[in-house]
Structure formats: C-alpha cells, structure tokens
Coordinates of C-alpha atoms in Angstrom, one line a residue:
X4 CA 131.0 106.5 84.7
X5 CA 129.8 104.1 85.1
X6 CA 133.3 103.1 87.5
X7 CA 131.2 105.5 90.2
X8 CA 128.3 103.0 92.0
X9 CA 127.4 106.2 93.9
X10 CA 125.7 107.4 90.6
X11 CA 123.6 103.8 89.9
X12 CA 122.6 103.5 93.8
X13 CA 121.2 106.4 94.1
X14 CA 118.0 106.6 91.7
X15 CA 114.9 105.2 92.9
X16 CA 113.1 103.2 90.6
X17 CA 113.9 101.1 87.8
X18 CA 113.7 103.6 85.0
X19 CA 115.8 105.5 86.8
X20 CA 118.5 103.0 86.8
X21 CA 117.5 102.3 83.5
X22 CA 118.4 106.3 81.8
X23 CA 121.0 106.1 84.0
X24 CA 122.8 103.4 83.0
X25 CA 122.3 104.1 79.6
X26 CA 123.3 107.4 79.4
X27 CA 126.3 106.5 81.2
X28 CA 126.9 103.3 79.0
X29 CA 126.3 105.4 76.3
X30 CA 129.5 108.5 77.3
X31 CA 131.5 106.0 78.3
X32 CA 131.9 103.6 75.3
X33 CA 131.0 105.9 72.9
X34 CA 128.7 103.7 71.2
X35 CA 124.6 102.9 71.8
X36 CA 122.9 100.9 74.3
X37 CA 118.9 99.6 75.1
X38 CA 118.1 98.1 77.5
X39 CA 115.5 95.2 76.7
X40 CA 113.0 93.8 79.6
X41 CA 110.4 90.7 79.2
X42 CA 107.8 89.3 80.7
X43 CA 108.2 85.2 80.0
X44 CA 109.6 85.3 76.8
X45 CA 107.4 88.0 75.3
X46 CA 109.3 91.5 75.3
X47 CA 107.7 94.2 77.5
X48 CA 109.8 96.7 76.8
X49 CA 112.3 98.9 75.2
X50 CA 114.4 101.9 76.8
X51 CA 117.3 103.1 75.3
X52 CA 118.7 103.6 72.1
X53 CA 116.1 101.5 69.5
X54 CA 117.6 98.4 68.0
X55 CA 116.5 97.5 64.4
X56 CA 114.4 94.6 63.6
X57 CA 117.3 92.2 63.3
X58 CA 118.5 93.1 66.5
X59 CA 115.9 92.8 67.7
X60 CA 115.0 89.1 66.9
X61 CA 118.7 88.2 68.3
X62 CA 117.7 89.7 71.5
X63 CA 114.7 88.1 71.9
X64 CA 116.5 84.9 70.8
X65 CA 119.2 85.7 72.6
X66 CA 117.0 85.6 75.7
X67 CA 115.4 83.1 75.4
X68 CA 118.0 80.8 74.8
X69 CA 119.5 82.0 78.2
X70 CA 122.8 81.8 76.7
X71 CA 124.2 84.9 77.8
X72 CA 124.6 82.9 81.4
X73 CA 128.6 84.4 79.6
X74 CA 128.3 88.1 78.0
X75 CA 128.9 88.0 73.7
X76 CA 130.3 89.8 72.1
X77 CA 129.8 89.7 68.6
X78 CA 130.6 91.9 65.6
X79 CA 129.9 95.4 66.6
X80 CA 127.5 94.4 69.8
X81 CA 128.0 93.7 72.5
X82 CA 125.0 91.1 74.8
X83 CA 124.5 90.3 78.8
X84 CA 121.4 89.0 79.9
X85 CA 120.3 90.1 83.1
X86 CA 120.1 87.2 85.1
X87 CA 118.3 87.4 88.9
X88 CA 116.7 84.8 90.9
X89 CA 118.5 81.8 88.5
X90 CA 116.4 83.6 85.5
X91 CA 116.8 86.0 83.4
X92 CA 114.5 89.4 83.3
X93 CA 115.9 91.4 80.0
X94 CA 118.9 91.4 77.6
X95 CA 121.6 94.6 78.1
X96 CA 122.4 95.3 74.1
X97 CA 125.5 97.4 73.8
X98 CA 126.2 99.0 70.0
X99 CA 129.3 99.6 68.8
X100 CA 130.3 102.3 66.1
X101 CA 134.1 101.7 63.9
X102 CA 134.8 105.1 66.9
X103 CA 134.0 103.4 69.2
X104 CA 137.0 102.0 71.8
X105 CA 137.8 98.1 72.0
X106 CA 135.5 96.6 75.3
X107 CA 137.7 94.7 77.2
X108 CA 138.2 92.3 79.7
X109 CA 137.2 94.9 82.8
X110 CA 134.6 97.1 80.7
X111 CA 133.0 93.6 80.1
X112 CA 133.2 92.3 84.0
X113 CA 132.1 96.2 84.9
X114 CA 128.9 95.8 82.5
X115 CA 127.8 92.2 83.7
X116 CA 128.2 93.9 86.9
X117 CA 125.9 97.4 86.3
X118 CA 123.6 94.1 84.7
X119 CA 123.1 92.2 87.9
X120 CA 122.4 95.5 89.6
X121 CA 119.8 95.6 86.6
X122 CA 118.2 93.3 87.1
X123 CA 118.4 93.0 91.6
X124 CA 115.9 96.9 90.4
X125 CA 113.6 94.6 88.2
X126 CA 113.6 91.8 91.0
X127 CA 112.5 94.4 93.5
X128 CA 110.5 95.9 91.7
X129 CA 108.3 92.8 90.7
X130 CA 108.7 91.9 94.6
X131 CA 107.0 96.0 95.4
X132 CA 104.1 95.7 92.7
X133 CA 103.2 92.1 94.4
X134 CA 103.6 93.9 98.1
X135 CA 101.7 96.2 96.7
X136 CA 99.2 93.6 95.3
X137 CA 99.0 91.5 98.7
X138 CA 98.1 94.6 100.7
X139 CA 95.1 95.6 98.1
X140 CA 93.8 91.9 98.9
X141 CA 94.5 92.3 102.1
X142 CA 92.1 95.8 101.5
X143 CA 89.6 94.0 100.6
X144 CA 89.7 91.4 101.9
X145 CA 89.0 93.1 105.3
X146 CA 86.5 96.3 103.8
X147 CA 83.9 93.0 102.5
X148 CA 84.3 90.9 105.7
X149 CA 83.6 94.2 108.2
X150 CA 80.6 95.2 105.4
X151 CA 79.1 91.8 105.9
X152 CA 80.1 91.9 109.6
X153 CA 77.8 95.5 109.7
X154 CA 75.3 94.4 107.1
X155 CA 74.6 90.9 109.6
X156 CA 73.9 93.2 112.4
X157 CA 71.8 95.8 110.8
X158 CA 69.2 92.7 109.3
X159 CA 69.7 90.6 113.4
X160 CA 68.2 93.1 115.2
X161 CA 65.0 93.6 113.1
X162 CA 64.2 89.6 112.6
X163 CA 65.0 89.2 116.3
X164 CA 62.5 92.0 116.5
X165 CA 60.3 90.2 114.1
X166 CA 60.6 87.1 116.2
X167 CA 59.0 88.4 118.9
X168 CA 56.8 89.4 117.3
X169 CA 55.5 86.3 116.4
X170 CA 56.2 84.4 118.9

C-alpha cells in the first residue's frame, strides 16, 4: 500500500515512481488514477488511466490556475497539484467509481505527501537533465579549445619557417 514509503523510495527513475504510484493508488482506492505533467501551461505527458477530454481540460485549468495549493474533491475526482519549489509541475487525478471506498481525510493527507514526493522526483529529474546538458556543453567547450590550440600550434611552426625564409 501507499503506507509503505519504502516501495516508492526504492524506485530509481521518475517513470518507475509514476508507475508505482499509479498502481498503488488504483489498488488502494479501487479507483483509476492519472498523472499529468506540464511544461509551463502545456501538457507534456500523461501516465496512468486515460482521462476523458473534459477531465483532461479540467486538470489543465486546475494546473493553470494553481487551485491545488489545497487538494480538490469534486464529484468522482480528487485533484492534487504536484508542487515543488513553489511551482506546480503537474496534477494527480484519482477518479472514483460507485464501488470505490470514501476518501478519508487521512488518505487525502497521504496523497498530498505522495504528490509532493512525485513533484520532488520531477524536480530532481529536471536538475539531472540540466546538469547533463551543462556537462555536455562544458565538454564541447573544452574540445573546442583543444582543437583551436592544436590548430594554432600546427600553424605557428610553418609560419615561423616562412618568416625565417623571407627574412
């Protein structure tokens, strides 16, 4: 169950965390859950149960208006923004059916914690990608300097010979 944080903490990638959370949430609440991730206000990708167009539109509006500083329970859906560093990076949606158990306050708090963990994982993933890009750029710059120094050195010798010959 989600009450075992070890199961989530043993995952190594954002994709594994998302798959684990979706499976555990679906099982725990006998519901269908989806995670929507945004880049700015544009939907980047979705995982878990597919949402109807109106539910996806509601999730997008929910994200854009940052309504989820507090979770929101509406009819058969529970919405939680994924917040880290004061920014919303996505929405966790849990869709209930008639047979789903009632969502208790403790479960709501638990899901907020899970959403915070997903948001931190997403932030960690972004930082790692930025660091990789930075490392690649630094390597490119180093190789560029080495090449220029090498070409410069190779050109200096023939130029020195030509100068000596012309003097």
